[in-house]
mmCIF file of C-alpha atoms in Angstrom:
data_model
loop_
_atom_site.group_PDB
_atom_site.id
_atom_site.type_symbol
_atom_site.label_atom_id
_atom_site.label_comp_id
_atom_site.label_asym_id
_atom_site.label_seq_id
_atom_site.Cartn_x
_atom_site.Cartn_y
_atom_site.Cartn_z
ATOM 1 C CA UNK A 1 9.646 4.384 19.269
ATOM 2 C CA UNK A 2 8.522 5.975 22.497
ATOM 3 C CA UNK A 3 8.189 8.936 21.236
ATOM 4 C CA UNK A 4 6.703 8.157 17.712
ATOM 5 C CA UNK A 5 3.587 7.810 15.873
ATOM 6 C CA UNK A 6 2.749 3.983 14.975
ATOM 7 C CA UNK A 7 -0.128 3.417 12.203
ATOM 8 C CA UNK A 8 -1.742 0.051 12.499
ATOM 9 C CA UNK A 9 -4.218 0.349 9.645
ATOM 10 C CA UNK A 10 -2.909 1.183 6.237
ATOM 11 C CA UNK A 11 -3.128 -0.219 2.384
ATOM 12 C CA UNK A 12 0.184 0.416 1.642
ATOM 13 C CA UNK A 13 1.360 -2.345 0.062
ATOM 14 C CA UNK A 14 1.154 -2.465 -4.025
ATOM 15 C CA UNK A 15 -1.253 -4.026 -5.833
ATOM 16 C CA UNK A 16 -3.005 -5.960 -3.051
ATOM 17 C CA UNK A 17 -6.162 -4.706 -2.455
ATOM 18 C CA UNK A 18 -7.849 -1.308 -3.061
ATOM 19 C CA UNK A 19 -5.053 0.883 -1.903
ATOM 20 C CA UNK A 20 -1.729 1.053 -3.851
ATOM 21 C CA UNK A 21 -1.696 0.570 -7.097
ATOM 22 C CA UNK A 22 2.212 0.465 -7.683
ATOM 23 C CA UNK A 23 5.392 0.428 -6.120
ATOM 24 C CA UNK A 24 5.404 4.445 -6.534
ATOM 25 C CA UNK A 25 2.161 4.907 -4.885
ATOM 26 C CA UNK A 26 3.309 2.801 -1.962
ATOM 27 C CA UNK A 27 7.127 4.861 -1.807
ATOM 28 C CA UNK A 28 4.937 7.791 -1.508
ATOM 29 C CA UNK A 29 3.163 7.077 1.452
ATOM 30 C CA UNK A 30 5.626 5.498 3.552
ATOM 31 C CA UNK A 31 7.214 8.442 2.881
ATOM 32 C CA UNK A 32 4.587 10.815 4.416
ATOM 33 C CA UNK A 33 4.218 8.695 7.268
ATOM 34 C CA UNK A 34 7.186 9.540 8.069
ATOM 35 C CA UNK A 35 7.618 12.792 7.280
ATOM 36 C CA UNK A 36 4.523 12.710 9.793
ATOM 37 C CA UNK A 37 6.638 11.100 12.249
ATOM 38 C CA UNK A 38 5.262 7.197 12.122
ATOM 39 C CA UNK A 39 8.187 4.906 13.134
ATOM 40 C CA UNK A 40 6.412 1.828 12.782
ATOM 41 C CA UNK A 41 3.787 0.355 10.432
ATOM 42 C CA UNK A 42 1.748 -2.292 10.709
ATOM 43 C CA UNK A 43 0.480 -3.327 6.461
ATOM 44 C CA UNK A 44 -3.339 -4.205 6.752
ATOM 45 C CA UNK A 45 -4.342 -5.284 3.176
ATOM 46 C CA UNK A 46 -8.189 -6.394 3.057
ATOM 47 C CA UNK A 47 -8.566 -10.237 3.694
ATOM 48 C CA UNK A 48 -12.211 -11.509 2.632
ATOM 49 C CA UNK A 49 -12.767 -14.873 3.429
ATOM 50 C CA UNK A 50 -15.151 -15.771 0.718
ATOM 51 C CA UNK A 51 -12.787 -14.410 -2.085
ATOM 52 C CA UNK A 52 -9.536 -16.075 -1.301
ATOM 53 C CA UNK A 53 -7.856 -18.654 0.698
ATOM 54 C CA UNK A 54 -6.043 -17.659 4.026
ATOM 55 C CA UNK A 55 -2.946 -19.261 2.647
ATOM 56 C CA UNK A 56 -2.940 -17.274 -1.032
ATOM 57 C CA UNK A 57 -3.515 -14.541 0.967
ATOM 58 C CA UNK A 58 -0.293 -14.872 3.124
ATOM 59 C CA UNK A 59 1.572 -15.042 0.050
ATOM 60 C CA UNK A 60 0.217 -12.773 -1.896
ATOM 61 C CA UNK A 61 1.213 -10.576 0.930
ATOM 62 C CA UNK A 62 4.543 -11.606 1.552
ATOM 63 C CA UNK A 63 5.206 -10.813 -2.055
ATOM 64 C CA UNK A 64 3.853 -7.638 -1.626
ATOM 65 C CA UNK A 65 5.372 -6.962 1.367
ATOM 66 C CA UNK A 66 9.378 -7.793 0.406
ATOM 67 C CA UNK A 67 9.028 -5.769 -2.709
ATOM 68 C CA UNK A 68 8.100 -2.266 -0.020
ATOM 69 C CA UNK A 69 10.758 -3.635 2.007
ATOM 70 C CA UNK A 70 13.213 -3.730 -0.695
ATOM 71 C CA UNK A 71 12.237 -0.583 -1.643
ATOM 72 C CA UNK A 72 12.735 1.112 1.360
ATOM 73 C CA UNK A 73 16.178 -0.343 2.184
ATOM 74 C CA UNK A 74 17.215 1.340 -1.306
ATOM 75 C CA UNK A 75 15.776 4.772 -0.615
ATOM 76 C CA UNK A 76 17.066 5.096 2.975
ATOM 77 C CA UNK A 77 13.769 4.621 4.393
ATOM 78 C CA UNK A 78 13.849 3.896 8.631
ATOM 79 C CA UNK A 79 10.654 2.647 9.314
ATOM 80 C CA UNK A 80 9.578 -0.806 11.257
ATOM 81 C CA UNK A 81 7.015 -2.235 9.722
ATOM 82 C CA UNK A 82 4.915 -5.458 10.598
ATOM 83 C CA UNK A 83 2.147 -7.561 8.189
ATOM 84 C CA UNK A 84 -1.374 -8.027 9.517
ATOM 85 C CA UNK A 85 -4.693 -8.008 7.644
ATOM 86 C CA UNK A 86 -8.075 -6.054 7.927
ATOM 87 C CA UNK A 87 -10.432 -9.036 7.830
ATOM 88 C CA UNK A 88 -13.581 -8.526 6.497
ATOM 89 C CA UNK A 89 -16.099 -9.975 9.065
ATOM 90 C CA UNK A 90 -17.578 -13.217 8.476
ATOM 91 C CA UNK A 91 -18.845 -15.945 11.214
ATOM 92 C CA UNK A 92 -16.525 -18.836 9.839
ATOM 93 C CA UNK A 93 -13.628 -15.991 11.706
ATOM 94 C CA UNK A 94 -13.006 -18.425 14.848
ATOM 95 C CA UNK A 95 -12.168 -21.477 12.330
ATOM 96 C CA UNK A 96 -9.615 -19.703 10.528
ATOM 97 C CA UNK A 97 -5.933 -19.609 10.585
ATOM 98 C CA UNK A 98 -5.619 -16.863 12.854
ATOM 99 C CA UNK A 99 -2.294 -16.402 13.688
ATOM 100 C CA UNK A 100 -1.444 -15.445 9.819
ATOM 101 C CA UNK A 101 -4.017 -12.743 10.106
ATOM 102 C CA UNK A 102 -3.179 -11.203 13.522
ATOM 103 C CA UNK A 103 -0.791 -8.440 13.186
ATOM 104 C CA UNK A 104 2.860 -10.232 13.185
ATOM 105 C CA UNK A 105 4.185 -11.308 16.541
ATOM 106 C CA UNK A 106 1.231 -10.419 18.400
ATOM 107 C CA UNK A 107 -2.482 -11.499 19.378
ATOM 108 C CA UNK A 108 -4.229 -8.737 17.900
ATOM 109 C CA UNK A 109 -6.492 -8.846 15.133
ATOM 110 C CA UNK A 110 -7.987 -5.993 12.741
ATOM 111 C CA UNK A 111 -11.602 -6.649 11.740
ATOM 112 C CA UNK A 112 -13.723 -4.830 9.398
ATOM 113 C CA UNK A 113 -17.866 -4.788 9.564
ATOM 114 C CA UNK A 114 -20.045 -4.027 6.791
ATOM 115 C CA UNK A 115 -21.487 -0.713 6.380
ATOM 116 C CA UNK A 116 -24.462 -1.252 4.647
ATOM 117 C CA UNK A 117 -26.555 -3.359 7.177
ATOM 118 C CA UNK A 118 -25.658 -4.892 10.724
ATOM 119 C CA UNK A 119 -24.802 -8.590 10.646
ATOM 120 C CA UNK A 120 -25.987 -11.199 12.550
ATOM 121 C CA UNK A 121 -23.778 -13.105 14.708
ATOM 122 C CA UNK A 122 -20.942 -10.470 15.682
ATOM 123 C CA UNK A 123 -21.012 -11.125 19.051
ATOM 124 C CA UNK A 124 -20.914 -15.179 18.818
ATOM 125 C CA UNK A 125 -18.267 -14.674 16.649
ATOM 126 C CA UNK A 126 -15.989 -11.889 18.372
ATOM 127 C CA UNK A 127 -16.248 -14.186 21.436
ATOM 128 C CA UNK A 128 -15.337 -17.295 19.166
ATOM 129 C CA UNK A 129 -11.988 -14.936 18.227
ATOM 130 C CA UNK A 130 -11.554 -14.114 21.928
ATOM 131 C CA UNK A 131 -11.667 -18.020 22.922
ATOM 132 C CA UNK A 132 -8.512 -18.546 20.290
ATOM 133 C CA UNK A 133 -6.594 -16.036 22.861
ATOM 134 C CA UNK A 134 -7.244 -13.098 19.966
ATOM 135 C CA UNK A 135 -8.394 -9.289 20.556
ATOM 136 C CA UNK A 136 -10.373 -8.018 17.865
ATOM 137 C CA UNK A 137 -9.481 -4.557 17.075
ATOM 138 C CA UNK A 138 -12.805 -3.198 15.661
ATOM 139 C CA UNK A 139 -11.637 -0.836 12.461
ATOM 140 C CA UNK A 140 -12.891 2.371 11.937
ATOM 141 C CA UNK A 141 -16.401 2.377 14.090
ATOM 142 C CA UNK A 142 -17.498 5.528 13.297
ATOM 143 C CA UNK A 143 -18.418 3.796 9.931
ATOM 144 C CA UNK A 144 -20.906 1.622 10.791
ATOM 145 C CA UNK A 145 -24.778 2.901 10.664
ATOM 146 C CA UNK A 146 -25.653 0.393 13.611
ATOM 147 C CA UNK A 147 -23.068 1.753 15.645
ATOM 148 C CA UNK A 148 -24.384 5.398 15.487
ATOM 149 C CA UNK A 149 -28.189 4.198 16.245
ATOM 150 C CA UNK A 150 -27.256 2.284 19.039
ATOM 151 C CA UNK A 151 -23.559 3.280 20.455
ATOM 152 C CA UNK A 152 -24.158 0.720 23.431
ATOM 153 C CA UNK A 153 -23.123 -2.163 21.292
ATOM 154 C CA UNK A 154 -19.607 -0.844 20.717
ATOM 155 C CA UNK A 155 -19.674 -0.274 24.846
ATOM 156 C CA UNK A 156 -21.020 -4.012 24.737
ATOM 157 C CA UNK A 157 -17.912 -5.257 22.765
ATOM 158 C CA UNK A 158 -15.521 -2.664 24.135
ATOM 159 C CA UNK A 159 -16.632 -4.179 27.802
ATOM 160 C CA UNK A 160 -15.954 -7.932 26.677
ATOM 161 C CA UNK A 161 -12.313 -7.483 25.647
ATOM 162 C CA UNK A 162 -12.684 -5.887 22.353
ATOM 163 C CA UNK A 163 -10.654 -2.537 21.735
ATOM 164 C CA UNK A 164 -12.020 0.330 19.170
ATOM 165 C CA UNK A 165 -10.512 2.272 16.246
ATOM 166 C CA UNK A 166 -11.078 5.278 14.159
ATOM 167 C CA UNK A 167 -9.645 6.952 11.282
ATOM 168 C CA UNK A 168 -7.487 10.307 11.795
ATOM 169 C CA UNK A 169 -9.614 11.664 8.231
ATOM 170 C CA UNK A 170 -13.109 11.459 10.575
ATOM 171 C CA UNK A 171 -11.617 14.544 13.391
ATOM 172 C CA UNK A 172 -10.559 16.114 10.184
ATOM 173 C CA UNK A 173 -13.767 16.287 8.552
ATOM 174 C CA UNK A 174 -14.612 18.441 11.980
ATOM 175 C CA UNK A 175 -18.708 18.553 11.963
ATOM 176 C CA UNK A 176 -21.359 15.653 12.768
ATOM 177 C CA UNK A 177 -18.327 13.007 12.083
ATOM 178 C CA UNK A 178 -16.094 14.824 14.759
ATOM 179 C CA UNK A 179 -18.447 15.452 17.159
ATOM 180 C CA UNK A 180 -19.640 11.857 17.078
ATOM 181 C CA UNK A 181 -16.091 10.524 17.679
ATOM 182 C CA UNK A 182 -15.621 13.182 20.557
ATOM 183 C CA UNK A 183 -18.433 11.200 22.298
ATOM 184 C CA UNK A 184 -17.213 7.647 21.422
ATOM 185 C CA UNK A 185 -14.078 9.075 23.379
ATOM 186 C CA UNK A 186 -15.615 10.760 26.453
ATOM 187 C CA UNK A 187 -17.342 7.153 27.121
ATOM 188 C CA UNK A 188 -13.052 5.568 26.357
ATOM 189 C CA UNK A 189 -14.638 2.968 23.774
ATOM 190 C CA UNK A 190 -11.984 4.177 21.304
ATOM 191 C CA UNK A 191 -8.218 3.075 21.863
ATOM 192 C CA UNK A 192 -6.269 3.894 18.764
ATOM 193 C CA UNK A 193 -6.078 6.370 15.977
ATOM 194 C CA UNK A 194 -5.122 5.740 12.328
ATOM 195 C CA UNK A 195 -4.993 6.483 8.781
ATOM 196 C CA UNK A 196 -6.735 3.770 7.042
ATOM 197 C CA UNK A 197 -4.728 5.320 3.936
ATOM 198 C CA UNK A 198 -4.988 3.937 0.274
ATOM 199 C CA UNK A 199 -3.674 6.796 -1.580
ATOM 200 C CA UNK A 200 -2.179 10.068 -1.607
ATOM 201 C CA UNK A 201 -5.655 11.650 -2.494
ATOM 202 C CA UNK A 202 -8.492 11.283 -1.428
ATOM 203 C CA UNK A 203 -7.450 9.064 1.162
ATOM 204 C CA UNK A 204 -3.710 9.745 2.535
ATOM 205 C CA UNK A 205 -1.129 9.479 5.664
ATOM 206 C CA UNK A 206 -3.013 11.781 7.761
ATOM 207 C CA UNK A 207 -2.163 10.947 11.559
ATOM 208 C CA UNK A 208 -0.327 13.878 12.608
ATOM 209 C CA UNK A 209 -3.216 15.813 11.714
ATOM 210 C CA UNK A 210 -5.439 13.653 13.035
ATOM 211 C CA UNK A 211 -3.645 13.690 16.461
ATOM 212 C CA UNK A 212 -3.744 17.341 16.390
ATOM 213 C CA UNK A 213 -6.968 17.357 17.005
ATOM 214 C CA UNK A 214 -7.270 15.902 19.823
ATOM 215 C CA UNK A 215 -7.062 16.999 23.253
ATOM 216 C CA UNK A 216 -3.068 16.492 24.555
ATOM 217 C CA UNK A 217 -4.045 13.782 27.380
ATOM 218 C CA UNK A 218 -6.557 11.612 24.539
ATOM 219 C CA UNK A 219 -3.977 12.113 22.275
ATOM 220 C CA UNK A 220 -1.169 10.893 24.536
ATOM 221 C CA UNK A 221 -3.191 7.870 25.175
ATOM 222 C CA UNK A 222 -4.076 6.705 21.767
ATOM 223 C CA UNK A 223 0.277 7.263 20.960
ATOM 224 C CA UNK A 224 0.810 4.983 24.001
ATOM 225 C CA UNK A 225 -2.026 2.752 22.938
ATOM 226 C CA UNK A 226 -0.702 2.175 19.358
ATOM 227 C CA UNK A 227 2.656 1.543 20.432
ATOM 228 C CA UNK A 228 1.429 -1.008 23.208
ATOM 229 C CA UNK A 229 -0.570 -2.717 20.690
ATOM 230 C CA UNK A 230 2.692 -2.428 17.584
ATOM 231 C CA UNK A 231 5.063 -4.221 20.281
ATOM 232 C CA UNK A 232 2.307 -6.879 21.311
ATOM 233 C CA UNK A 233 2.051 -6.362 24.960
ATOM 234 C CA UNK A 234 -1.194 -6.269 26.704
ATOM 235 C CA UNK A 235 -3.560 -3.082 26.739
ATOM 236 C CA UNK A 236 -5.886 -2.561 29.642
ATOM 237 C CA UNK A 237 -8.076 0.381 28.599
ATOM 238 C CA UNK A 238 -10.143 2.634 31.214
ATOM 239 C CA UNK A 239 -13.349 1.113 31.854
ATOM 240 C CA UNK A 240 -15.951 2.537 29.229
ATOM 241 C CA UNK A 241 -18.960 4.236 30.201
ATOM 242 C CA UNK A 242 -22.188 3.088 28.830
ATOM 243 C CA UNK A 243 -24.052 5.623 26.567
ATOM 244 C CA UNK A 244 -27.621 6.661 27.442
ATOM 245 C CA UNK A 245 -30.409 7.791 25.487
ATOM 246 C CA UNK A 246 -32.522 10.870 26.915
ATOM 247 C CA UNK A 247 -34.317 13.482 24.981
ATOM 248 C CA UNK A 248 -33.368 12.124 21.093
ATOM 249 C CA UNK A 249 -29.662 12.681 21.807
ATOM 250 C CA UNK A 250 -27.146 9.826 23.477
ATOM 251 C CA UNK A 251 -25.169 11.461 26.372
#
């Protein structure tokens, strides 16, 4: 796997959440991801805590995820692949069953923010999820409004344990959305690059591309990063650098 791609947020699996519809849709991703290279998968369906139970969840999962697995063993697909969850965030986080939504076998844990307003109590609560022995993985935090005004509470989380994703489709988009994540880079409070993908359009397997875009040494690190994180062992990021506001622009 050393020298492979490893995607730890995806909605692969059929007829979960809002990615996959079917048992096709899902054949044709995995099958991009690795015609992009990914050797190993980790399935993040959506988990929201005030729509179902932790424990329906697992097995709704688990269905989900031994019909793809069946599936692949048919078609001759090598892949390793891993369940986890992108949890919605909610304050009752600590209290929960975490180890059935931490990415299998390991400590980490994908959680999702709203985008439409900035909610209170994320730090009690990321610390609560730190105290269980957990490291959030913040999804996709070029997303979040609250982020962009004030970039020095990702460096805030980033700097209390917390490591920081994005989505290969945002250094596509090239423009304000690439440029933004450029910065969140050049201050190392982003560790890992993935697809997020739900479909084959608009939202696909993109991370080759995504990685292709990036400078060769970021780009090396975010590989070594995801694979670190896939196999469970600890990550110990460069120390972030604090953003500063001068003149209207943070530098």
């Amino acid at each position: 796997m050393s020298q492979n791609l490893v995607d730890l947020h995806c909605h692969i699996l059929p007829g979960i959440d809002d990615g996959a519809k079917n048992l096709d849709v899902s054949m044709a991703l995995l099958n991009k991801e690795i015609q992009d290279g990914v050797a190993g998968i980790v399935f993040t369906p959506h988990f929201h805590y005030e729509r179902i139970s932790v424990e329906d969840f697992a097995a709704k999962r688990k269905a989900a995820f031994l019909k793809v697995a069946k599936a692949a063993r048919e078609n001759g697909l090598s892949l390793a692949a891993k369940m986890g969850a992108e949890v919605y965030f909610t304050t009752a986080l600590p209290s929960l069953d975490l180890s059935v939504l931490a990415f299998a076998k390991s400590n980490y844990i994908l959680i999702e923010f709203p985008t439409t307003c900035h909610p209170a109590g994320i730090d009690e609560t990321l610390y609560g999820v730190r105290q269980r022995g957990y490291t959030p993985i913040l999804a996709h935090v070029e997303r979040y409004p609250f982020v962009a005004e004030d970039p020095t509470l990702l460096y805030n989380w980033v700097s209390e344990g917390c490591l920081a994703q994005i989505n290969a489709s945002g250094l596509l988009r090239e423009g304000r959305t690439a440029h933004w994540l450029q910065k969140l880079l050049d201050w190392n409070l982003v560790h890992l690059l993935c697809t997020d993908a739900h479909s084959m359009d608009p939202r696909p397997p993109n991370l080759a591309a995504g990685y292709s875009k990036l400078p060769s040494s970021i780009a090396r690190r975010l590989r070594r990063n995801g694979i670190e994180v896939y196999l469970g062992n600890d990550l110990v990021p460069p120390e972030p650098t604090k953003p500063k506001y001068r003149f209207g622009h943070w530098v």
